[in-house]
PDB file of C-alpha atoms in Angstrom:
ATOM      1  CA  MET A  25      42.343 -91.724  42.911  1.00 51.00           C
ATOM      2  CA  HIS A  26      40.881 -88.254  42.610  1.00 51.00           C
ATOM      3  CA  ASN A  27      37.242 -89.073  42.279  1.00 51.00           C
ATOM      4  CA  HIS A  28      35.319 -85.827  42.116  1.00 51.00           C
ATOM      5  CA  SER A  29      31.734 -86.730  42.734  1.00 49.00           C
ATOM      6  CA  HIS A  30      28.678 -84.547  42.994  1.00 49.00           C
ATOM      7  CA  GLU A  31      25.907 -86.354  44.764  1.00 45.00           C
ATOM      8  CA  HIS A  32      22.510 -84.701  44.704  1.00 47.00           C
ATOM      9  CA  HIS A  33      19.637 -86.554  46.298  1.00 47.00           C
ATOM     10  CA  HIS A  34      16.138 -85.402  45.572  1.00 48.00           C
ATOM     11  CA  HIS A  35      13.878 -87.687  47.555  1.00 48.00           C
ATOM     12  CA  GLY A  36      10.193 -87.504  46.753  1.00 50.00           C
ATOM     13  CA  GLU A  37      10.132 -84.130  45.034  1.00 55.00           C
ATOM     14  CA  ALA A  38       6.688 -84.834  43.611  1.00 61.00           C
ATOM     15  CA  HIS A  39       5.389 -85.641  47.091  1.00 61.00           C
ATOM     16  CA  GLU A  40       6.996 -82.454  48.435  1.00 63.00           C
ATOM     17  CA  HIS A  41       5.341 -80.395  45.697  1.00 66.00           C
ATOM     18  CA  SER A  42       1.867 -81.779  46.433  1.00 72.00           C
ATOM     19  CA  HIS A  43       2.428 -81.126  50.135  1.00 71.00           C
ATOM     20  CA  GLN A  44       3.334 -77.500  49.357  1.00 72.00           C
ATOM     21  CA  THR A  45       0.184 -77.089  47.239  1.00 76.00           C
ATOM     22  CA  HIS A  46      -1.867 -78.539  50.098  1.00 78.00           C
ATOM     23  CA  LEU A  47      -0.143 -76.125  52.500  1.00 78.00           C
ATOM     24  CA  GLN A  48      -0.974 -73.177  50.229  1.00 80.00           C
ATOM     25  CA  LYS A  49      -4.692 -74.069  50.473  1.00 83.00           C
ATOM     26  CA  LYS A  50      -4.444 -74.042  54.253  1.00 83.00           C
ATOM     27  CA  PHE A  51      -2.790 -70.629  54.158  1.00 83.00           C
ATOM     28  CA  LYS A  52      -5.520 -69.256  51.869  1.00 85.00           C
ATOM     29  CA  PHE A  53      -8.080 -70.336  54.487  1.00 85.00           C
ATOM     30  CA  ALA A  54      -5.971 -68.822  57.302  1.00 85.00           C
ATOM     31  CA  VAL A  55      -5.589 -65.457  55.511  1.00 86.00           C
ATOM     32  CA  LEU A  56      -9.341 -65.241  54.906  1.00 89.00           C
ATOM     33  CA  ILE A  57     -10.304 -66.028  58.522  1.00 87.00           C
ATOM     34  CA  THR A  58      -7.593 -63.743  59.941  1.00 86.00           C
ATOM     35  CA  PHE A  59      -8.748 -60.822  57.827  1.00 90.00           C
ATOM     36  CA  CYS A  60     -12.326 -61.298  59.070  1.00 89.00           C
ATOM     37  CA  VAL A  61     -11.057 -61.415  62.683  1.00 86.00           C
ATOM     38  CA  PHE A  62      -9.050 -58.212  62.074  1.00 88.00           C
ATOM     39  CA  LEU A  63     -12.063 -56.318  60.689  1.00 90.00           C
ATOM     40  CA  GLY A  64     -14.257 -57.512  63.563  1.00 88.00           C
ATOM     41  CA  GLU A  65     -11.688 -56.561  66.206  1.00 85.00           C
ATOM     42  CA  LEU A  66     -10.931 -53.157  64.681  1.00 88.00           C
ATOM     43  CA  ILE A  67     -14.618 -52.196  64.583  1.00 89.00           C
ATOM     44  CA  GLY A  68     -15.143 -53.680  68.052  1.00 86.00           C
ATOM     45  CA  ALA A  69     -12.119 -51.845  69.505  1.00 85.00           C
ATOM     46  CA  LEU A  70     -13.195 -48.462  68.130  1.00 86.00           C
ATOM     47  CA  TRP A  71     -16.756 -49.023  69.347  1.00 86.00           C
ATOM     48  CA  SER A  72     -15.874 -50.320  72.841  1.00 83.00           C
ATOM     49  CA  ASN A  73     -12.769 -48.096  73.364  1.00 81.00           C
ATOM     50  CA  SER A  74     -10.662 -51.097  74.482  1.00 78.00           C
ATOM     51  CA  LEU A  75      -6.896 -50.769  73.981  1.00 76.00           C
ATOM     52  CA  ALA A  76      -6.362 -54.485  74.593  1.00 74.00           C
ATOM     53  CA  LEU A  77      -8.736 -55.170  71.717  1.00 79.00           C
ATOM     54  CA  LEU A  78      -7.053 -52.539  69.534  1.00 80.00           C
ATOM     55  CA  SER A  79      -3.618 -54.044  70.380  1.00 76.00           C
ATOM     56  CA  ASP A  80      -4.998 -57.370  69.335  1.00 77.00           C
ATOM     57  CA  ALA A  81      -6.406 -55.907  66.117  1.00 81.00           C
ATOM     58  CA  ALA A  82      -2.973 -54.430  65.279  1.00 76.00           C
ATOM     59  CA  HIS A  83      -1.428 -57.803  65.991  1.00 74.00           C
ATOM     60  CA  VAL A  84      -4.031 -59.513  63.802  1.00 80.00           C
ATOM     61  CA  PHE A  85      -3.365 -57.083  60.966  1.00 79.00           C
ATOM     62  CA  SER A  86       0.320 -58.004  61.112  1.00 75.00           C
ATOM     63  CA  ASP A  87      -0.839 -61.616  61.028  1.00 77.00           C
ATOM     64  CA  VAL A  88      -2.657 -61.022  57.766  1.00 82.00           C
ATOM     65  CA  ALA A  89       0.565 -59.584  56.333  1.00 77.00           C
ATOM     66  CA  SER A  90       2.729 -62.360  57.780  1.00 76.00           C
ATOM     67  CA  LEU A  91       0.429 -65.124  56.537  1.00 81.00           C
ATOM     68  CA  LEU A  92       0.493 -63.537  53.082  1.00 82.00           C
ATOM     69  CA  ILE A  93       4.316 -63.363  53.157  1.00 77.00           C
ATOM     70  CA  SER A  94       4.524 -67.000  54.329  1.00 77.00           C
ATOM     71  CA  TRP A  95       2.036 -68.077  51.671  1.00 81.00           C
ATOM     72  CA  LEU A  96       4.067 -66.287  48.979  1.00 79.00           C
ATOM     73  CA  ALA A  97       7.264 -67.931  50.266  1.00 76.00           C
ATOM     74  CA  ILE A  98       5.659 -71.398  50.108  1.00 76.00           C
ATOM     75  CA  TYR A  99       4.562 -70.671  46.543  1.00 80.00           C
ATOM     76  CA  LEU A 100       8.077 -69.495  45.616  1.00 76.00           C
ATOM     77  CA  SER A 101       9.712 -72.569  47.183  1.00 72.00           C
ATOM     78  CA  THR A 102       7.752 -74.759  44.719  1.00 75.00           C
ATOM     79  CA  ARG A 103       9.249 -72.858  41.753  1.00 78.00           C
ATOM     80  CA  PRO A 104      11.957 -74.767  39.893  1.00 79.00           C
ATOM     81  CA  ALA A 105      15.624 -73.774  40.088  1.00 77.00           C
ATOM     82  CA  THR A 106      16.931 -71.606  37.243  1.00 79.00           C
ATOM     83  CA  SER A 107      20.409 -71.097  35.803  1.00 82.00           C
ATOM     84  CA  SER A 108      20.803 -67.913  37.862  1.00 80.00           C
ATOM     85  CA  ARG A 109      19.038 -69.269  40.964  1.00 76.00           C
ATOM     86  CA  THR A 110      20.539 -72.724  41.121  1.00 78.00           C
ATOM     87  CA  TYR A 111      18.985 -73.536  44.486  1.00 75.00           C
ATOM     88  CA  GLY A 112      15.557 -72.274  43.457  1.00 75.00           C
ATOM     89  CA  TYR A 113      13.727 -69.986  45.875  1.00 76.00           C
ATOM     90  CA  HIS A 114      14.275 -71.850  49.147  1.00 74.00           C
ATOM     91  CA  ARG A 115      15.730 -68.767  50.827  1.00 80.00           C
ATOM     92  CA  ALA A 116      12.435 -66.890  50.298  1.00 78.00           C
ATOM     93  CA  GLU A 117      11.019 -68.902  53.181  1.00 76.00           C
ATOM     94  CA  VAL A 118      13.783 -67.820  55.594  1.00 83.00           C
ATOM     95  CA  PHE A 119      13.528 -64.222  54.451  1.00 85.00           C
ATOM     96  CA  ALA A 120       9.759 -64.349  55.082  1.00 81.00           C
ATOM     97  CA  ALA A 121      10.349 -65.650  58.605  1.00 82.00           C
ATOM     98  CA  PHE A 122      12.898 -62.869  59.195  1.00 89.00           C
ATOM     99  CA  MET A 123      10.442 -60.170  58.032  1.00 87.00           C
ATOM    100  CA  ASN A 124       7.699 -61.687  60.180  1.00 82.00           C
ATOM    101  CA  GLY A 125       9.929 -61.725  63.243  1.00 86.00           C
ATOM    102  CA  LEU A 126      10.946 -58.091  62.764  1.00 90.00           C
ATOM    103  CA  SER A 127       7.355 -56.956  62.250  1.00 85.00           C
ATOM    104  CA  LEU A 128       6.339 -58.699  65.472  1.00 84.00           C
ATOM    105  CA  ILE A 129       9.112 -56.993  67.440  1.00 90.00           C
ATOM    106  CA  VAL A 130       7.951 -53.590  66.158  1.00 89.00           C
ATOM    107  CA  ILE A 131       4.308 -54.375  66.979  1.00 84.00           C
ATOM    108  CA  SER A 132       5.132 -55.450  70.531  1.00 87.00           C
ATOM    109  CA  GLY A 133       6.990 -52.157  70.998  1.00 91.00           C
ATOM    110  CA  TRP A 134       3.927 -50.228  69.819  1.00 85.00           C
ATOM    111  CA  ILE A 135       1.705 -52.184  72.203  1.00 84.00           C
ATOM    112  CA  PHE A 136       4.020 -51.480  75.189  1.00 90.00           C
ATOM    113  CA  TYR A 137       3.992 -47.776  74.362  1.00 89.00           C
ATOM    114  CA  GLN A 138       0.191 -47.600  74.080  1.00 83.00           C
ATOM    115  CA  ALA A 139      -0.344 -49.733  77.180  1.00 86.00           C
ATOM    116  CA  TYR A 140       1.876 -47.463  79.274  1.00 89.00           C
ATOM    117  CA  HIS A 141      -0.151 -44.401  78.275  1.00 85.00           C
ATOM    118  CA  ARG A 142      -3.440 -46.191  78.859  1.00 83.00           C
ATOM    119  CA  TYR A 143      -2.297 -47.402  82.282  1.00 86.00           C
ATOM    120  CA  MET A 144      -1.395 -43.840  83.290  1.00 87.00           C
ATOM    121  CA  SER A 145      -4.860 -42.592  82.342  1.00 82.00           C
ATOM    122  CA  PRO A 146      -7.427 -45.420  82.220  1.00 78.00           C
ATOM    123  CA  THR A 147     -10.575 -44.696  80.213  1.00 76.00           C
ATOM    124  CA  GLU A 148     -14.005 -46.247  80.310  1.00 77.00           C
ATOM    125  CA  ILE A 149     -14.582 -49.319  78.179  1.00 78.00           C
ATOM    126  CA  LYS A 150     -17.798 -50.824  76.806  1.00 78.00           C
ATOM    127  CA  VAL A 151     -17.318 -54.295  78.156  1.00 80.00           C
ATOM    128  CA  THR A 152     -19.999 -56.205  76.275  1.00 80.00           C
ATOM    129  CA  GLY A 153     -18.654 -55.257  72.844  1.00 79.00           C
ATOM    130  CA  MET A 154     -15.090 -55.974  73.910  1.00 78.00           C
ATOM    131  CA  PHE A 155     -16.130 -59.356  75.254  1.00 81.00           C
ATOM    132  CA  ILE A 156     -18.145 -60.526  72.241  1.00 83.00           C
ATOM    133  CA  VAL A 157     -15.531 -59.478  69.671  1.00 82.00           C
ATOM    134  CA  ALA A 158     -12.701 -61.092  71.652  1.00 83.00           C
ATOM    135  CA  CYS A 159     -14.658 -64.366  71.820  1.00 86.00           C
ATOM    136  CA  LEU A 160     -15.193 -64.312  68.050  1.00 86.00           C
ATOM    137  CA  GLY A 161     -11.475 -63.607  67.540  1.00 85.00           C
ATOM    138  CA  PHE A 162     -10.607 -66.507  69.811  1.00 88.00           C
ATOM    139  CA  VAL A 163     -12.795 -68.927  67.827  1.00 89.00           C
ATOM    140  CA  GLY A 164     -11.301 -67.685  64.512  1.00 88.00           C
ATOM    141  CA  ASN A 165      -7.757 -68.205  65.747  1.00 86.00           C
ATOM    142  CA  LEU A 166      -8.522 -71.683  67.070  1.00 89.00           C
ATOM    143  CA  LEU A 167      -9.868 -72.575  63.622  1.00 88.00           C
ATOM    144  CA  ILE A 168      -6.600 -71.469  61.985  1.00 85.00           C
ATOM    145  CA  LEU A 169      -4.444 -73.290  64.548  1.00 85.00           C
ATOM    146  CA  TRP A 170      -6.460 -76.436  63.950  1.00 86.00           C
ATOM    147  CA  LYS A 171      -5.953 -76.015  60.193  1.00 81.00           C
ATOM    148  CA  LEU A 172      -2.178 -75.425  60.430  1.00 79.00           C
ATOM    149  CA  HIS A 173      -1.698 -78.020  63.186  1.00 75.00           C
ATOM    150  CA  GLY A 174       1.371 -80.191  62.654  1.00 73.00           C
ATOM    151  CA  GLU A 175       2.644 -78.186  59.666  1.00 72.00           C
ATOM    152  CA  SER A 176       5.126 -76.001  61.572  1.00 66.00           C
ATOM    153  CA  HIS A 177       7.505 -78.815  62.519  1.00 67.00           C
ATOM    154  CA  GLY A 178      10.788 -78.309  60.674  1.00 63.00           C
ATOM    155  CA  ASN A 179       9.579 -75.313  58.683  1.00 71.00           C
ATOM    156  CA  LEU A 180      10.669 -71.964  60.102  1.00 73.00           C
ATOM    157  CA  ASN A 181       8.393 -69.978  57.807  1.00 73.00           C
ATOM    158  CA  VAL A 182       5.235 -71.861  58.814  1.00 78.00           C
ATOM    159  CA  ARG A 183       6.378 -71.734  62.440  1.00 77.00           C
ATOM    160  CA  SER A 184       6.704 -67.950  62.313  1.00 76.00           C
ATOM    161  CA  ALA A 185       3.178 -67.723  60.887  1.00 77.00           C
ATOM    162  CA  VAL A 186       1.811 -70.128  63.506  1.00 81.00           C
ATOM    163  CA  LEU A 187       3.533 -68.058  66.214  1.00 77.00           C
ATOM    164  CA  HIS A 188       1.607 -65.019  65.028  1.00 75.00           C
ATOM    165  CA  VAL A 189      -1.623 -66.974  65.314  1.00 81.00           C
ATOM    166  CA  ILE A 190      -0.761 -68.419  68.761  1.00 81.00           C
ATOM    167  CA  GLY A 191       0.050 -64.899  69.954  1.00 77.00           C
ATOM    168  CA  ASP A 192      -3.354 -63.855  68.664  1.00 79.00           C
ATOM    169  CA  THR A 193      -5.160 -66.683  70.389  1.00 83.00           C
ATOM    170  CA  LEU A 194      -3.536 -65.803  73.723  1.00 80.00           C
ATOM    171  CA  SER A 195      -4.372 -62.138  73.145  1.00 79.00           C
ATOM    172  CA  SER A 196      -8.015 -63.026  72.589  1.00 81.00           C
ATOM    173  CA  VAL A 197      -8.017 -65.068  75.806  1.00 84.00           C
ATOM    174  CA  ALA A 198      -6.454 -62.116  77.671  1.00 82.00           C
ATOM    175  CA  VAL A 199      -9.075 -59.719  76.285  1.00 81.00           C
ATOM    176  CA  VAL A 200     -11.906 -62.103  77.250  1.00 84.00           C
ATOM    177  CA  VAL A 201     -10.493 -62.390  80.787  1.00 86.00           C
ATOM    178  CA  GLY A 202     -10.028 -58.605  80.914  1.00 84.00           C
ATOM    179  CA  GLY A 203     -13.606 -58.063  79.793  1.00 83.00           C
ATOM    180  CA  ALA A 204     -14.852 -60.367  82.552  1.00 86.00           C
ATOM    181  CA  ILE A 205     -12.734 -58.594  85.219  1.00 87.00           C
ATOM    182  CA  ILE A 206     -13.947 -55.133  84.121  1.00 84.00           C
ATOM    183  CA  PHE A 207     -17.523 -56.401  84.064  1.00 84.00           C
ATOM    184  CA  TRP A 208     -17.342 -57.750  87.638  1.00 88.00           C
ATOM    185  CA  THR A 209     -15.040 -55.171  89.274  1.00 88.00           C
ATOM    186  CA  GLY A 210     -15.045 -52.106  87.017  1.00 83.00           C
ATOM    187  CA  TRP A 211     -11.229 -52.032  87.262  1.00 86.00           C
ATOM    188  CA  TYR A 212     -10.248 -50.463  83.926  1.00 83.00           C
ATOM    189  CA  PRO A 213      -6.407 -50.551  84.270  1.00 86.00           C
ATOM    190  CA  ILE A 214      -6.572 -54.324  83.650  1.00 84.00           C
ATOM    191  CA  ASP A 215      -7.036 -53.434  79.962  1.00 80.00           C
ATOM    192  CA  ALA A 216      -3.574 -51.824  79.844  1.00 85.00           C
ATOM    193  CA  LEU A 217      -1.951 -54.553  81.960  1.00 87.00           C
ATOM    194  CA  LEU A 218      -3.275 -57.215  79.598  1.00 84.00           C
ATOM    195  CA  SER A 219      -1.873 -55.238  76.657  1.00 82.00           C
ATOM    196  CA  PHE A 220       1.577 -55.433  78.323  1.00 88.00           C
ATOM    197  CA  LEU A 221       1.139 -59.189  78.671  1.00 85.00           C
ATOM    198  CA  ILE A 222       0.110 -59.555  75.021  1.00 80.00           C
ATOM    199  CA  GLY A 223       3.132 -57.487  73.944  1.00 85.00           C
ATOM    200  CA  GLY A 224       5.449 -59.672  76.036  1.00 87.00           C
ATOM    201  CA  ILE A 225       4.107 -62.911  74.574  1.00 79.00           C
ATOM    202  CA  ILE A 226       4.536 -61.564  71.038  1.00 79.00           C
ATOM    203  CA  LEU A 227       8.069 -60.328  71.734  1.00 87.00           C
ATOM    204  CA  VAL A 228       9.449 -63.644  73.037  1.00 84.00           C
ATOM    205  CA  GLY A 229       8.263 -65.611  69.996  1.00 79.00           C
ATOM    206  CA  ALA A 230       9.427 -62.896  67.617  1.00 83.00           C
ATOM    207  CA  VAL A 231      12.972 -62.765  68.986  1.00 90.00           C
ATOM    208  CA  ASN A 232      13.339 -66.569  68.685  1.00 84.00           C
ATOM    209  CA  VAL A 233      12.131 -66.714  65.083  1.00 81.00           C
ATOM    210  CA  THR A 234      14.289 -63.732  64.046  1.00 89.00           C
ATOM    211  CA  LYS A 235      17.396 -65.252  65.661  1.00 90.00           C
ATOM    212  CA  GLU A 236      16.866 -68.520  63.826  1.00 84.00           C
ATOM    213  CA  ALA A 237      16.283 -66.778  60.485  1.00 86.00           C
ATOM    214  CA  VAL A 238      19.484 -64.720  60.926  1.00 90.00           C
ATOM    215  CA  HIS A 239      21.350 -67.947  61.811  1.00 87.00           C
ATOM    216  CA  ILE A 240      20.378 -69.402  58.421  1.00 84.00           C
ATOM    217  CA  LEU A 241      20.868 -66.177  56.432  1.00 86.00           C
ATOM    218  CA  LEU A 242      24.433 -65.912  57.780  1.00 87.00           C
ATOM    219  CA  GLU A 243      25.183 -69.368  56.298  1.00 80.00           C
ATOM    220  CA  ASN A 244      25.825 -70.865  59.752  1.00 81.00           C
ATOM    221  CA  SER A 245      25.814 -74.631  59.985  1.00 81.00           C
ATOM    222  CA  PRO A 246      22.548 -76.206  61.188  1.00 79.00           C
ATOM    223  CA  ARG A 247      22.226 -76.526  64.971  1.00 76.00           C
ATOM    224  CA  ASN A 248      22.128 -80.326  64.836  1.00 76.00           C
ATOM    225  CA  ALA A 249      25.116 -80.606  62.491  1.00 80.00           C
ATOM    226  CA  ASP A 250      28.075 -78.376  63.253  1.00 81.00           C
ATOM    227  CA  ALA A 251      31.209 -79.115  61.226  1.00 83.00           C
ATOM    228  CA  ASP A 252      33.214 -80.714  64.072  1.00 86.00           C
ATOM    229  CA  THR A 253      30.450 -83.186  64.935  1.00 86.00           C
ATOM    230  CA  VAL A 254      29.935 -84.187  61.293  1.00 90.00           C
ATOM    231  CA  ALA A 255      33.684 -84.492  60.569  1.00 88.00           C
ATOM    232  CA  THR A 256      34.235 -86.650  63.679  1.00 88.00           C
ATOM    233  CA  HIS A 257      31.350 -88.892  62.652  1.00 88.00           C
ATOM    234  CA  LEU A 258      32.664 -89.277  59.087  1.00 89.00           C
ATOM    235  CA  ARG A 259      36.193 -90.060  60.313  1.00 88.00           C
ATOM    236  CA  SER A 260      34.749 -92.914  62.352  1.00 88.00           C
ATOM    237  CA  LEU A 261      33.595 -94.635  59.140  1.00 85.00           C
ATOM    238  CA  GLU A 262      35.832 -97.506  58.093  1.00 82.00           C
ATOM    239  CA  PRO A 263      37.069 -96.357  54.638  1.00 85.00           C
ATOM    240  CA  VAL A 264      37.493 -92.682  55.674  1.00 88.00           C
ATOM    241  CA  LYS A 265      40.939 -91.560  56.798  1.00 85.00           C
ATOM    242  CA  ASP A 266      40.301 -87.827  57.067  1.00 89.00           C
ATOM    243  CA  VAL A 267      37.899 -85.040  56.126  1.00 90.00           C
ATOM    244  CA  HIS A 268      38.850 -81.455  55.266  1.00 87.00           C
ATOM    245  CA  ASP A 269      37.469 -78.360  53.517  1.00 89.00           C
ATOM    246  CA  LEU A 270      34.128 -79.230  55.048  1.00 89.00           C
ATOM    247  CA  HIS A 271      31.287 -76.734  54.608  1.00 91.00           C
ATOM    248  CA  ILE A 272      27.736 -77.187  55.888  1.00 90.00           C
ATOM    249  CA  TRP A 273      24.958 -74.658  55.452  1.00 88.00           C
ATOM    250  CA  SER A 274      21.165 -74.407  55.485  1.00 82.00           C
ATOM    251  CA  LEU A 275      19.232 -73.190  52.476  1.00 79.00           C
ATOM    252  CA  CYS A 276      16.107 -73.002  54.584  1.00 73.00           C
ATOM    253  CA  SER A 277      14.984 -74.471  57.888  1.00 69.00           C
ATOM    254  CA  ASN A 278      14.531 -78.003  56.544  1.00 69.00           C
ATOM    255  CA  TYR A 279      17.043 -78.248  53.702  1.00 77.00           C
ATOM    256  CA  CYS A 280      20.797 -78.551  54.393  1.00 84.00           C
ATOM    257  CA  ALA A 281      23.749 -78.837  52.020  1.00 87.00           C
ATOM    258  CA  LEU A 282      27.311 -80.058  52.547  1.00 91.00           C
ATOM    259  CA  SER A 283      30.549 -80.059  50.563  1.00 92.00           C
ATOM    260  CA  ALA A 284      33.795 -81.766  51.612  1.00 92.00           C
ATOM    261  CA  HIS A 285      37.060 -83.385  50.582  1.00 92.00           C
ATOM    262  CA  VAL A 286      37.247 -86.918  51.931  1.00 91.00           C
ATOM    263  CA  VAL A 287      40.616 -88.699  52.201  1.00 91.00           C
ATOM    264  CA  VAL A 288      40.049 -92.406  51.664  1.00 89.00           C
ATOM    265  CA  ASP A 289      42.173 -95.148  53.224  1.00 83.00           C
ATOM    266  CA  GLU A 290      44.383 -96.468  50.375  1.00 80.00           C
ATOM    267  CA  ASN A 291      43.928-100.064  51.609  1.00 79.00           C
ATOM    268  CA  THR A 292      40.142-100.003  51.363  1.00 79.00           C
ATOM    269  CA  THR A 293      38.543-102.616  49.113  1.00 80.00           C
ATOM    270  CA  LEU A 294      35.379-100.595  48.583  1.00 81.00           C
ATOM    271  CA  ALA A 295      34.720 -99.003  45.191  1.00 84.00           C
ATOM    272  CA  PRO A 296      34.440 -95.178  45.188  1.00 85.00           C
ATOM    273  CA  ASP A 297      30.700 -95.163  44.516  1.00 87.00           C
ATOM    274  CA  ARG A 298      30.121 -97.588  47.413  1.00 88.00           C
ATOM    275  CA  ILE A 299      32.101 -95.252  49.703  1.00 87.00           C
ATOM    276  CA  LEU A 300      30.014 -92.280  48.531  1.00 88.00           C
ATOM    277  CA  GLU A 301      26.838 -94.261  49.094  1.00 89.00           C
ATOM    278  CA  GLN A 302      27.926 -95.110  52.640  1.00 89.00           C
ATOM    279  CA  ILE A 303      28.869 -91.496  53.463  1.00 90.00           C
ATOM    280  CA  ASN A 304      25.640 -90.099  52.016  1.00 89.00           C
ATOM    281  CA  GLY A 305      23.590 -92.686  53.859  1.00 89.00           C
ATOM    282  CA  GLU A 306      25.227 -91.675  57.143  1.00 88.00           C
ATOM    283  CA  LEU A 307      24.803 -87.944  56.498  1.00 89.00           C
ATOM    284  CA  GLN A 308      21.124 -88.425  55.691  1.00 86.00           C
ATOM    285  CA  ALA A 309      20.420 -90.746  58.627  1.00 86.00           C
ATOM    286  CA  GLN A 310      22.424 -88.938  61.327  1.00 86.00           C
ATOM    287  CA  PHE A 311      22.110 -85.283  60.343  1.00 86.00           C
ATOM    288  CA  GLY A 312      19.315 -85.057  57.760  1.00 83.00           C
ATOM    289  CA  ILE A 313      21.735 -83.700  55.129  1.00 85.00           C
ATOM    290  CA  SER A 314      20.519 -84.790  51.688  1.00 80.00           C
ATOM    291  CA  HIS A 315      22.348 -82.414  49.318  1.00 85.00           C
ATOM    292  CA  THR A 316      26.068 -83.195  49.151  1.00 89.00           C
ATOM    293  CA  THR A 317      29.102 -82.499  46.984  1.00 88.00           C
ATOM    294  CA  LEU A 318      31.963 -84.849  47.915  1.00 89.00           C
ATOM    295  CA  GLN A 319      35.469 -85.146  46.524  1.00 90.00           C
ATOM    296  CA  LEU A 320      37.268 -88.405  47.269  1.00 88.00           C
ATOM    297  CA  GLU A 321      41.071 -88.422  47.351  1.00 86.00           C
ATOM    298  CA  GLN A 322      43.759 -90.800  48.550  1.00 80.00           C
ATOM    299  CA  VAL A 323      46.336 -88.246  49.659  1.00 69.00           C
ATOM    300  CA  ALA A 324      45.255 -85.181  51.576  1.00 52.00           C
ATOM    301  CA  CYS A 325      45.849 -81.869  49.811  1.00 52.00           C
ATOM    302  CA  GLU A 326      49.040 -80.309  51.036  1.00 49.00           C
ATOM    303  CA  GLN A 327      47.968 -76.792  50.157  1.00 46.00           C
ATOM    304  CA  ALA A 328      45.400 -74.968  52.225  1.00 45.00           C
ATOM    305  CA  GLY A 329      42.204 -73.778  50.673  1.00 45.00           C
ATOM    306  CA  ASN A 330      39.724 -75.224  48.245  1.00 43.00           C
ATOM    307  CA  LEU A 331      40.776 -73.457  45.075  1.00 40.00           C
ATOM    308  CA  LEU A 332      44.330 -74.803  45.032  1.00 38.00           C
ATOM    309  CA  CYS A 333      43.146 -78.333  45.665  1.00 42.00           C
ATOM    310  CA  ASN A 334      40.540 -78.209  42.959  1.00 42.00           C
ATOM    311  CA  ALA A 335      42.977 -76.725  40.474  1.00 38.00           C
ATOM    312  CA  GLN A 336      45.468 -79.428  41.336  1.00 38.00           C
ATOM    313  CA  HIS A 337      42.885 -82.160  40.803  1.00 40.00           C
ATOM    314  CA  SER A 338      41.170 -80.958  37.714  1.00 35.00           C
TER     315      SER A 338
END
């Protein structure tokens, strides 16, 4: 019994598409608000001479870019697969997250550099302007977070965009606090110290997102489903004798694929399609893997490697 079966599950694609369209609307709103915040902060920073506010404006500008990249990636992921791009454009989302992460790392470096110079030679700052603009920025960012709330779970691209916005919100809080401290004590170095803090917050989030994007781009197996764990689980199923040539990879942060040769117990009474149904059910339930290519066989391939086995079976 060499049953070569390709199982492709596409659960609720229509629902997924409408969700993506809905998400695009939210991103349009976020880009608009973020751009307004950027303009306000840039003008405010130049007027009040606050580096913390200028750092924040630079950060917000990168947010505009990152939200646009994320928005484009969401649009691309709704495009159908083609004969040359058989998986569609799912990878665009991971690539967007990777670009976002890198841009954030660069921006945090710029902020550290500027903050160091400002700390060495503090300059006078017009507190009122700094304070008002930072408050407006804070309100804008809260609006965006409220809009994107709950969307970042399981989507690396949206998470990278939300991270940008969270970094912004914290920056605005820092600038507001800094403005208050300068107003009450006249201690200008706080502006530079807060810039360091903002840079640090941005850097931590950026490194995490970039690492995860690289993990997916290198075709590593998903963190919740490494090959050993999945193989052990499949071998525990009653009709399965052994599993080999197992490959698991992520197309994007919430879409995994698997291919494997499954050796079936020759004494099993189950029909091949029932066995496949059972295996796919387990993979979906335990590991969230919904795209599978499974080859059932009764005797394990003697030769190593996929190509020999497939040639032998075809």
